[in-house]
Coordinates of C-alpha atoms and ligand atoms in Angstrom, one line a residue:
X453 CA 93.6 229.3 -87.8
X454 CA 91.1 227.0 -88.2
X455 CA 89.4 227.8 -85.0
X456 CA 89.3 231.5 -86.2
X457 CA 87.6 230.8 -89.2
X458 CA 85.1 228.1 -87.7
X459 CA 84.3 231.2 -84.8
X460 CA 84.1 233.9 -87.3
X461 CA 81.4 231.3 -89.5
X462 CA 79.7 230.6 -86.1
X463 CA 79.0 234.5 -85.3
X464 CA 78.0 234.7 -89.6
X465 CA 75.6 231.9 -88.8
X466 CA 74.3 233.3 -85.5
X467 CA 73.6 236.9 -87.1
X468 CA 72.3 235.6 -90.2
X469 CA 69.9 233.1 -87.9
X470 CA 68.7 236.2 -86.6
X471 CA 68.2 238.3 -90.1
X472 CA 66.6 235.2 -91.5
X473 CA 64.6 233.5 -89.1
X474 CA 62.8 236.5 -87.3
X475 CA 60.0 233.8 -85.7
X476 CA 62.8 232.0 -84.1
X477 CA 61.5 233.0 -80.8
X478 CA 58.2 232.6 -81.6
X479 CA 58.3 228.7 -82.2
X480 CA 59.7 227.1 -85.6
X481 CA 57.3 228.4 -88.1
X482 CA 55.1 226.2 -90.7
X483 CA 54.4 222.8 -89.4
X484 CA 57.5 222.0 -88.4
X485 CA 57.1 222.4 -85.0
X486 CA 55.0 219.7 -84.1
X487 CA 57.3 216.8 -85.0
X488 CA 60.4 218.1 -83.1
X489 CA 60.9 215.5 -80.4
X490 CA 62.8 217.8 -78.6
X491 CA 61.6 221.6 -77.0
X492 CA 64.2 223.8 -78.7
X493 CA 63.7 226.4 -76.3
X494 CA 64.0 224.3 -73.2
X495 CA 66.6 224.9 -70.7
X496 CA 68.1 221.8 -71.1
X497 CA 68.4 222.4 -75.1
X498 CA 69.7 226.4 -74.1
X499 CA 72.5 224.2 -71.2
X500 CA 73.6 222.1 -74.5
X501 CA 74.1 225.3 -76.2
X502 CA 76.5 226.5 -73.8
X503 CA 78.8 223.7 -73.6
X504 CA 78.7 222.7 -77.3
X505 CA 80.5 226.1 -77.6
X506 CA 83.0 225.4 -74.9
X507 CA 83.8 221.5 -75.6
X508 CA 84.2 221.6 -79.5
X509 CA 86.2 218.1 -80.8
X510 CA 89.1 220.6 -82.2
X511 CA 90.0 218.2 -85.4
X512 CA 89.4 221.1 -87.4
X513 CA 87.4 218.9 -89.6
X514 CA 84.2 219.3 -91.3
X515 CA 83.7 222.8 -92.0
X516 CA 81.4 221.8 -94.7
X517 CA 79.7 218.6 -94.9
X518 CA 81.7 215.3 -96.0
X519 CA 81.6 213.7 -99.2
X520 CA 82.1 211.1 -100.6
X521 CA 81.0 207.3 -100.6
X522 CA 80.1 204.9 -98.2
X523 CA 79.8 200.6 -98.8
X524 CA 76.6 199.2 -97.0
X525 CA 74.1 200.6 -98.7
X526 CA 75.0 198.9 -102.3
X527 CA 77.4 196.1 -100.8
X528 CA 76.7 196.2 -97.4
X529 CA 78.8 192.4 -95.4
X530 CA 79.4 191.4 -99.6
X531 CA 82.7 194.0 -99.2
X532 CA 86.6 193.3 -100.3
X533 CA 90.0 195.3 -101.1
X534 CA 89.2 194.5 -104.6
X535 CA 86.0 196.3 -104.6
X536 CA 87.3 199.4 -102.5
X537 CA 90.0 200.2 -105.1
X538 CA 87.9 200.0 -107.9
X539 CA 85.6 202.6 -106.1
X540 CA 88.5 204.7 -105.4
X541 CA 89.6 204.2 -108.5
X542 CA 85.7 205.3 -110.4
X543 CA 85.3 208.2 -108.3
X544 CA 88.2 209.8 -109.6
X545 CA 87.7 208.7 -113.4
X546 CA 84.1 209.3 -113.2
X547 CA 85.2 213.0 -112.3
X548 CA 83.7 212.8 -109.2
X549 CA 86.3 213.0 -107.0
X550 CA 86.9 216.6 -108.1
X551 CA 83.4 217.6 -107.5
X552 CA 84.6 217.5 -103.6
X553 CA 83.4 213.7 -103.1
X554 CA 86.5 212.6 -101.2
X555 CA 86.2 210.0 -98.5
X556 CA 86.2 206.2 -99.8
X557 CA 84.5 204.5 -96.8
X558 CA 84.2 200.7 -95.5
X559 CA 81.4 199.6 -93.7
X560 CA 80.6 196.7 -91.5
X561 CA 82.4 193.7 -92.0
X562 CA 85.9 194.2 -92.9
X563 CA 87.5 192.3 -89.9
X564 CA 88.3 189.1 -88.4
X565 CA 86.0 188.2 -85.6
X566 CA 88.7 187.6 -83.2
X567 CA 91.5 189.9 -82.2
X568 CA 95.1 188.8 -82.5
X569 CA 97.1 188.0 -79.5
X570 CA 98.1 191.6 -78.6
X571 CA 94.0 192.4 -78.9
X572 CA 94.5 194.6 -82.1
X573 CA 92.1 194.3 -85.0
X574 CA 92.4 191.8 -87.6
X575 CA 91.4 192.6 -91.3
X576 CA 89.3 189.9 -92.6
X577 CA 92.0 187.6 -94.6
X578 CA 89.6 186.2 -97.2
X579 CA 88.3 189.8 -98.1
X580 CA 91.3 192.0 -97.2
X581 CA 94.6 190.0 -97.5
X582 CA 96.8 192.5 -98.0
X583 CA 95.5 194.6 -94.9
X584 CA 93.8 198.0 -94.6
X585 CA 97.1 199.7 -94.8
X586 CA 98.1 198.8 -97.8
X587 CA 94.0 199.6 -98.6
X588 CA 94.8 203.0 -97.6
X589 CA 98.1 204.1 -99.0
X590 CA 96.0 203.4 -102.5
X591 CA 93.3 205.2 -101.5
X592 CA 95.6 208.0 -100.3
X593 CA 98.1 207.9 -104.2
X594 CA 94.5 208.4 -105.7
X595 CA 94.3 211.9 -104.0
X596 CA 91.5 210.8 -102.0
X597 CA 90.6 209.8 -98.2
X598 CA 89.9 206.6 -96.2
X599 CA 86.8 206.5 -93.6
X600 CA 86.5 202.9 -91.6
X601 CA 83.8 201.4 -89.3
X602 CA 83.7 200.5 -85.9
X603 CA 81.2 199.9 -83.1
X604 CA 80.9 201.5 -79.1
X605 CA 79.6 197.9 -78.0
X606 CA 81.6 194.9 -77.7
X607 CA 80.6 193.8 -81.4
X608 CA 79.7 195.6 -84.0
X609 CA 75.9 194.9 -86.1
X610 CA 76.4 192.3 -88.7
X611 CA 77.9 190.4 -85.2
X612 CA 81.2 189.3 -87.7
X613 CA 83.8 191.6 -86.3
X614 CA 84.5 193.0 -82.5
X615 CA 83.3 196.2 -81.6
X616 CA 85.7 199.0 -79.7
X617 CA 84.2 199.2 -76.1
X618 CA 87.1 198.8 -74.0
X619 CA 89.6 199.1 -76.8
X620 CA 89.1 202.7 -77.6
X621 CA 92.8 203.6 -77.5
X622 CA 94.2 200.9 -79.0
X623 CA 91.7 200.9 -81.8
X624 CA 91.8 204.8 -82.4
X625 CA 95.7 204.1 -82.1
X626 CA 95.4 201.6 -84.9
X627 CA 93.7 203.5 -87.4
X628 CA 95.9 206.5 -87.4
X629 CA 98.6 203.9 -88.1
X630 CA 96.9 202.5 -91.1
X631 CA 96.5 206.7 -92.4
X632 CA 92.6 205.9 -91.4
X633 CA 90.8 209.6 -92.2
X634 CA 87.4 209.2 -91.0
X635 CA 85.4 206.7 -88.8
X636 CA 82.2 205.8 -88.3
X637 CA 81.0 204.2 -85.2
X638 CA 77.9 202.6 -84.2
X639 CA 75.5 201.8 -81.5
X640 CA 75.1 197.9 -81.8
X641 CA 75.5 195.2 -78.8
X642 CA 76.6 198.0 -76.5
X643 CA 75.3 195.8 -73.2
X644 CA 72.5 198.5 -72.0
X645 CA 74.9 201.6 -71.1
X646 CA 74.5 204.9 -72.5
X647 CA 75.8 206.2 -75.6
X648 CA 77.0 210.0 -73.8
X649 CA 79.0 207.3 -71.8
X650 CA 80.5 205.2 -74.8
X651 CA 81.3 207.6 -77.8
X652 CA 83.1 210.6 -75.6
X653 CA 85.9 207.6 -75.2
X654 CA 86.5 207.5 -78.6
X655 CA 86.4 210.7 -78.6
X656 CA 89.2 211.2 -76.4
X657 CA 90.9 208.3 -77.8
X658 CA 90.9 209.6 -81.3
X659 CA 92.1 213.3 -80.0
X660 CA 95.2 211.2 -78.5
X661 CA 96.0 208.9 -81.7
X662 CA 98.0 211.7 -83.1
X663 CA 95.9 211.8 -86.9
X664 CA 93.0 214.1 -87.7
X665 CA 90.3 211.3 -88.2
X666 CA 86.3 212.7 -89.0
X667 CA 84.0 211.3 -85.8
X668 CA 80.9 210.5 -87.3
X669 CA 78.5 209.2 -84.4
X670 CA 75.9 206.4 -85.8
X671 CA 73.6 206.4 -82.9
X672 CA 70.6 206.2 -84.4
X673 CA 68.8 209.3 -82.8
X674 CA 68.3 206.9 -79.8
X675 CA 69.2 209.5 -77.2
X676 CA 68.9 213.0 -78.9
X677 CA 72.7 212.7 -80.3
X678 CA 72.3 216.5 -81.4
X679 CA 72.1 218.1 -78.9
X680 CA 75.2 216.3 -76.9
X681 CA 77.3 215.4 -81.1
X682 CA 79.0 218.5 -81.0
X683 CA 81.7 218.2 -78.8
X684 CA 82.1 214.5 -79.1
X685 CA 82.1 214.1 -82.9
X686 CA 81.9 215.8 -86.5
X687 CA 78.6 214.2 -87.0
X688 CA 75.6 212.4 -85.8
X689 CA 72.9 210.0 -87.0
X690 CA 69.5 211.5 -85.9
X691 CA 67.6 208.2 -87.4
X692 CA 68.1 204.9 -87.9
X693 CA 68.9 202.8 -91.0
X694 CA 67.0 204.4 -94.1
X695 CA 66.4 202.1 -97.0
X696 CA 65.9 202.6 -100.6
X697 CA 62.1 203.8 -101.1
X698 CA 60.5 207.4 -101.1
X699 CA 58.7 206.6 -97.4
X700 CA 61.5 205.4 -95.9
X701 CA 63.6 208.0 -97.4
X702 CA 61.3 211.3 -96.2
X703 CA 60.8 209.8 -93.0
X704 CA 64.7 210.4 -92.0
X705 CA 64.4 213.9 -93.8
X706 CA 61.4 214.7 -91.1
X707 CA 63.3 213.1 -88.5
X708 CA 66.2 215.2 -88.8
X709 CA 64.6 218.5 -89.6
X710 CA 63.6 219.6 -85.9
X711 CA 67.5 219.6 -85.0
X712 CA 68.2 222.2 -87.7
X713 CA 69.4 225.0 -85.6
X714 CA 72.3 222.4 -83.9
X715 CA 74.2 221.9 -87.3
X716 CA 77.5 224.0 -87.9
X717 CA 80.2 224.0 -89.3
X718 CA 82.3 221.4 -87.4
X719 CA 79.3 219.5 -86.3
X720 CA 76.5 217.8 -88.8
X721 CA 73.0 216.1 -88.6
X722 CA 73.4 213.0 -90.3
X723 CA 69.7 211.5 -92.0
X724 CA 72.0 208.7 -93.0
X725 CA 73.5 207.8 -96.0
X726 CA 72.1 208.6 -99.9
X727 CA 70.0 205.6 -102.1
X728 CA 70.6 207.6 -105.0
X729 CA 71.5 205.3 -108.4
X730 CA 70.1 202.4 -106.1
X731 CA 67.2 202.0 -107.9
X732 CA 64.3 201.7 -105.4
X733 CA 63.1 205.6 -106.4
X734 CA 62.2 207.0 -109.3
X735 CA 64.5 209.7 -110.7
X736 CA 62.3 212.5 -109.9
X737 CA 62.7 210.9 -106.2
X738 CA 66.1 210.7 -106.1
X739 CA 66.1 214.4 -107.2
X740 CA 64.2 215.1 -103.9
X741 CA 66.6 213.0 -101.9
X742 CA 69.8 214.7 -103.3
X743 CA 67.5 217.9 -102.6
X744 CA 66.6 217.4 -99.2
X745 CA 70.5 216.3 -98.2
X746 CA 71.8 219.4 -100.0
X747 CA 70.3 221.7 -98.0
X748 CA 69.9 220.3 -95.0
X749 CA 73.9 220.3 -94.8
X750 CA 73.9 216.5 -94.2
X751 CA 77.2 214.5 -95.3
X752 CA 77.0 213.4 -98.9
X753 CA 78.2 209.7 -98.9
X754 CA 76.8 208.4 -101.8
X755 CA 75.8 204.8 -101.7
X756 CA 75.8 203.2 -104.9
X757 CA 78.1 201.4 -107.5
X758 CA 80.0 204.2 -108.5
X759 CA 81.6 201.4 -110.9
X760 CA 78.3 201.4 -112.7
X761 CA 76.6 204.6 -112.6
X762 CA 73.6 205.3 -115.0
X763 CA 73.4 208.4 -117.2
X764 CA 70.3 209.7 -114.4
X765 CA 72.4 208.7 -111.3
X766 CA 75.5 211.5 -113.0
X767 CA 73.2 213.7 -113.5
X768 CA 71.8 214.0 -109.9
X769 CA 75.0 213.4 -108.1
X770 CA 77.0 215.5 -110.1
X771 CA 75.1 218.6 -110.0
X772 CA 77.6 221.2 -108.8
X773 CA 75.2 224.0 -108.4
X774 CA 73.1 221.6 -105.7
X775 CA 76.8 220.4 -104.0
X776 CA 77.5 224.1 -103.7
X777 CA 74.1 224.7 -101.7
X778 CA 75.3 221.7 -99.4
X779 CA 78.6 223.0 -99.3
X780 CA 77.9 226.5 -98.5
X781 CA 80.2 228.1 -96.0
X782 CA 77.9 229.4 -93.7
X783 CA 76.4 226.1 -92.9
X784 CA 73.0 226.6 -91.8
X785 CA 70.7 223.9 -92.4
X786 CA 67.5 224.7 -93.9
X787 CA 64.2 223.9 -92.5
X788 CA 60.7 222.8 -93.4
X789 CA 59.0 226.8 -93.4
X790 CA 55.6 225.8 -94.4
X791 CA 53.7 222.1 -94.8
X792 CA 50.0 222.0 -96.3
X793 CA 48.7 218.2 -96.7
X794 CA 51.4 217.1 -99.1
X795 CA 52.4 220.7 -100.2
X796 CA 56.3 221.7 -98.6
X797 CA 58.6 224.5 -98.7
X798 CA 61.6 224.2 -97.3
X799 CA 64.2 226.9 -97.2
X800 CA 67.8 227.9 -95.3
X801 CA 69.9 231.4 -95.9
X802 CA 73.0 230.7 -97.9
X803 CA 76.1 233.0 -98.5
X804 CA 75.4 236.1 -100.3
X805 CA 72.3 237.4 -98.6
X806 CA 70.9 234.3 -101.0
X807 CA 68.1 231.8 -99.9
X808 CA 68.0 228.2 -101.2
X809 CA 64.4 227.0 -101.5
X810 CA 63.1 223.5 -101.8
X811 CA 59.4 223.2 -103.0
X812 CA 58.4 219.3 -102.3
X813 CA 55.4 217.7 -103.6
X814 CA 54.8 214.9 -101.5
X815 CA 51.7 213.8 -103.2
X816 CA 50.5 211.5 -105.8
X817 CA 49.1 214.5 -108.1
X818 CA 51.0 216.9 -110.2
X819 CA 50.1 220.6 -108.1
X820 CA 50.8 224.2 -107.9
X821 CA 53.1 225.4 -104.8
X822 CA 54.0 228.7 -103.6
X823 CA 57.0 229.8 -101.5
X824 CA 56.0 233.0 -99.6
X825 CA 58.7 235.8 -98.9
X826 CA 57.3 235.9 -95.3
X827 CA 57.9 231.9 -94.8
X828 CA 61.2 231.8 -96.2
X829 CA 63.0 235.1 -94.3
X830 CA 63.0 237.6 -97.1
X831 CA 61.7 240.9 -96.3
X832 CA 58.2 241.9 -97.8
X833 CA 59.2 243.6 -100.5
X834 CA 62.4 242.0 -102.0
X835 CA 62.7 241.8 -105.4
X836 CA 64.5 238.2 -106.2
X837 CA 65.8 236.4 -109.3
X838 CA 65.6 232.8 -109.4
X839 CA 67.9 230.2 -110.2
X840 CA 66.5 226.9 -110.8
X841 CA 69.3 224.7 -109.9
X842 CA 67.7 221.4 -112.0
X843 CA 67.2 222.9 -114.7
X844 CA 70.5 225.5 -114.6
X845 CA 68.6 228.1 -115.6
X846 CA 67.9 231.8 -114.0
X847 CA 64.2 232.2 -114.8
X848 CA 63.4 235.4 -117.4
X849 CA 61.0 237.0 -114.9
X850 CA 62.3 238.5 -111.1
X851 CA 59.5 237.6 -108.2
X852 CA 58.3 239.8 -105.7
X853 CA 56.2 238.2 -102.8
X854 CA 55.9 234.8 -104.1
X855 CA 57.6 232.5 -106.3
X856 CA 55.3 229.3 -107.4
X857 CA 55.9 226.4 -109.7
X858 CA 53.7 223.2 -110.6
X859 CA 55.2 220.3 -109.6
X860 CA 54.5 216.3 -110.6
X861 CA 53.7 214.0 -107.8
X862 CA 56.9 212.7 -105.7
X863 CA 59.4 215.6 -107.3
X864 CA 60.4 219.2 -106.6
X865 CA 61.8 222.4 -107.4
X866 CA 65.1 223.7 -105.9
X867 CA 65.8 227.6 -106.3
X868 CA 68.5 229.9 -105.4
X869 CA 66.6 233.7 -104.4
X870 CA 69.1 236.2 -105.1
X871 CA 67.8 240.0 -104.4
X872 CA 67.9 242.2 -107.2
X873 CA 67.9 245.9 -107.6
Ligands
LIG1416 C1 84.4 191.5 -104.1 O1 83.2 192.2 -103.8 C2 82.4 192.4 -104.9 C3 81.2 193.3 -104.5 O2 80.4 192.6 -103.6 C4 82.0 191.1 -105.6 O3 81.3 191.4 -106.8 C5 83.3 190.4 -106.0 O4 82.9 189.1 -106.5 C6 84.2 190.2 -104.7 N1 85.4 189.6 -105.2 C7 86.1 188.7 -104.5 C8 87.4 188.2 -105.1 O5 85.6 188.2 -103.5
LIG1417 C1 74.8 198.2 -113.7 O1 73.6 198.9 -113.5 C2 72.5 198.5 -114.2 C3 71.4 199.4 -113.9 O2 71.7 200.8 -114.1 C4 72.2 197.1 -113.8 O3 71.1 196.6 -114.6 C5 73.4 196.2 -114.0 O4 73.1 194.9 -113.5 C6 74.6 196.8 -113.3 N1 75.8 196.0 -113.5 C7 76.5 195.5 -112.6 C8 77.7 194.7 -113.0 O5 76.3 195.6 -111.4
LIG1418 C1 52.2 236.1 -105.4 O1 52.6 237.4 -105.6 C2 51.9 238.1 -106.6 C3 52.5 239.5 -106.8 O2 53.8 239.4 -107.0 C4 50.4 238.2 -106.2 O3 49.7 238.7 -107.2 C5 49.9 236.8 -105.9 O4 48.6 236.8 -105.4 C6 50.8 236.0 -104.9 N1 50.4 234.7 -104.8 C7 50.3 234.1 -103.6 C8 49.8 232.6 -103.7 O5 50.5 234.6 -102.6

């Protein structure tokens, strides 16, 4: 069933790609096309194609992007069982657990350096002493999912735990046992060899462990992980590490844009995980950020204390109208469309014969922007309503052409076009 529904969302996407993006075969349009590291219409990239298709990791997971929250960015080595449970238990009274943001996910740091005598993982005893198990089944009676962290070298970053590389089956093993849901696995001390060698083991490993468990590849971006993620896992770093500051932040969104057309339903570019309520942007930022994730389908693991959110960190993270663009069930990720000096429009087709639109000002000065019908895959002559998903409001007028806004320095507009009439 699910592989009916993901094939019958794939041929959706494919026509819709075609409806939308009539300059396709002409070269990505705007200025987009010169940042792509890779030549999309290469033969290598059309080979990739092919096989993604035939060697799909059938978990039946990630239809839509995943959501939910992650530890480094707020916590990152500073993590215990105490602190997971209380996340667990915030995203579920903060309400939102119910706006779809599911997985509770530890990062780095959770185990004990050495491996007990049969070589299984150890959780760290002063952090985790009553064992990720136990971690999980509470995780699980709060209605929500578990997502751990491993490495495909032989330890993982921080250097305090081992990584999986030559334990892949035991490891994957061990996680279904504890009820794990979703893991993420990095690229650290990996001793030179290549990451299309390392992460298919897991790969296999986890499709033998006998648990649905999300594969979320952190790779970095080292080796083009998009155009080989697809049939090894759910989802794929195309960057390294972002931190919490505009530059830092945009430069993932660019990073990731060129790979737009090899995100599905099934299979996600991954900029990394959100800054949001981390205060190192401005709120008008972080609006951007949230933006930029929604539409470009990328998971949704928040990254702050979700223990102690502000009353602008709810607002942005809890806006179901931008979740819905994110979740959309076609899954196309939207793409940069036009780039003028500071001036972007960004834009992807969502369900409904709809287009989500995303007018960036990158620059210092407040500025007027236009997104033209012709950039964004709307015939000519459609007549459009606008929703302006900040503000929840549909604006008065309909727009024919052209819809433009004025926009403050480092902030943006986000629109649903619905044709009218
Ligand atoms: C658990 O981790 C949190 C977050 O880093 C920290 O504030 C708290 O002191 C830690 N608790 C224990 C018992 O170590
Ligand atoms: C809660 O967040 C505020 C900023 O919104 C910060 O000043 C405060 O230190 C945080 N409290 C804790 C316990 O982390
Ligand atoms: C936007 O469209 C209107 C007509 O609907 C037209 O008058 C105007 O020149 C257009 N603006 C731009 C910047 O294309």
């Amino acid at each position: 069933m699910v592989g009916r529904k993901w094939s019958d969302g794939l041929l959706l996407a494919v026509l819709f790609a075609c409806v939308w993006w009539p300059s396709a075969a002409g070269g990505a349009p705007g200025g987009a096309a010169s940042k792509a590291k890779v030549d999309l219409k290469s033969s290598t990239y059309l080979h990739y194609k092919q096989e993604y298709r035939r060697n799909l990791l059938a978990n039946g997971l990630g239809l839509t992007p995943p959501m939910g929250w992650n530890s480094w960015n707020h916590f990152a080595c500073v993590i215990n069982e105490t602190v997971i449970r209380e996340t667990a238990d915030a995203l579920v009274s903060t309400g939102l657990s119910k706006l779809g943001y599911e997985y509770v996910n530890i990062d780095d740091c959770w185990a004990e350096i050495a491996r007990d005598y049969h070589g299984n993982f150890v959780a760290k005893n002063t952090a985790f002493p009553s064992g990720i198990k136990a971690l999980a089944d509470y995780v699980h009676s709060k209605g929500l999912k578990i997502g751990i962290y491993s490495d495909s070298g032989y330890f993982t970053c921080s250097k305090t735990m081992p990584g999986s590389l030559g334990h892949e089956e035991q490891d994957a093993k061990t996680f279904a046992a504890w009820g794990i849901d979703y893991l993420k696995y990095d690229n650290c001390n990996n001793g030179g060899t290549k990451p299309t060698v390392r992460y298919p083991v897991m790969t296999r490993a986890l499709m033998k462990a006998g648990r649905p468990i999300f594969f979320s590849l952190c790779e970095w971006g080292d080796l083009h992980p998009a155009l080989w993620g697809a049939k090894t896992g759910n989802s794929w770093r195309t960057t390294n590490d972002i931190s919490d500051t505009w530059d830092s932040m945009m430069s993932r969104a660019d990073l990731n844009e060129p790979y737009a057309e090899l995100a599905r339903p099934g299979g996600w570019n991954d900029p990394d995980m959100l800054e949001v309520g981390n205060g190192g942007m401005t709120k008008n930022e972080y609006m951007v950020h949230f933006s930029i994730w929604a539409i470009s389908k990328a998971p949704l693991l928040l990254g702050c204390d979700i223990r102690n959110l502000s009353k602008d960190t709810w607002e942005i993270i809890s806006n179901k109208e931008v979740i819905a663009v994110n979740q959309d069930p076609l899954g196309i990720q939207a793409k940069k469309v036009r780039s003028e000096g500071d001036q972007e429009v960004w834009a992807g087709p969502i369900a409904g014969y709809r287009v989500a639109v995303l007018l960036v000002n990158r620059g210092t000065y407040r500025y007027a922007l236009t997104a033209r019908w012709d950039d964004i895959g709307l015939p000519l002559e459609t007549v459009a309503e606008a929703r302006d998903l900040w503000e929840h409001k549909t604006l008065k007028n309909t727009f024919v052409g052209n819809i433009s806004a004025t926009i403050d320095g480092h902030s943006c507009k986000l629109y649903i076009l619905k044709p009218v009439g």
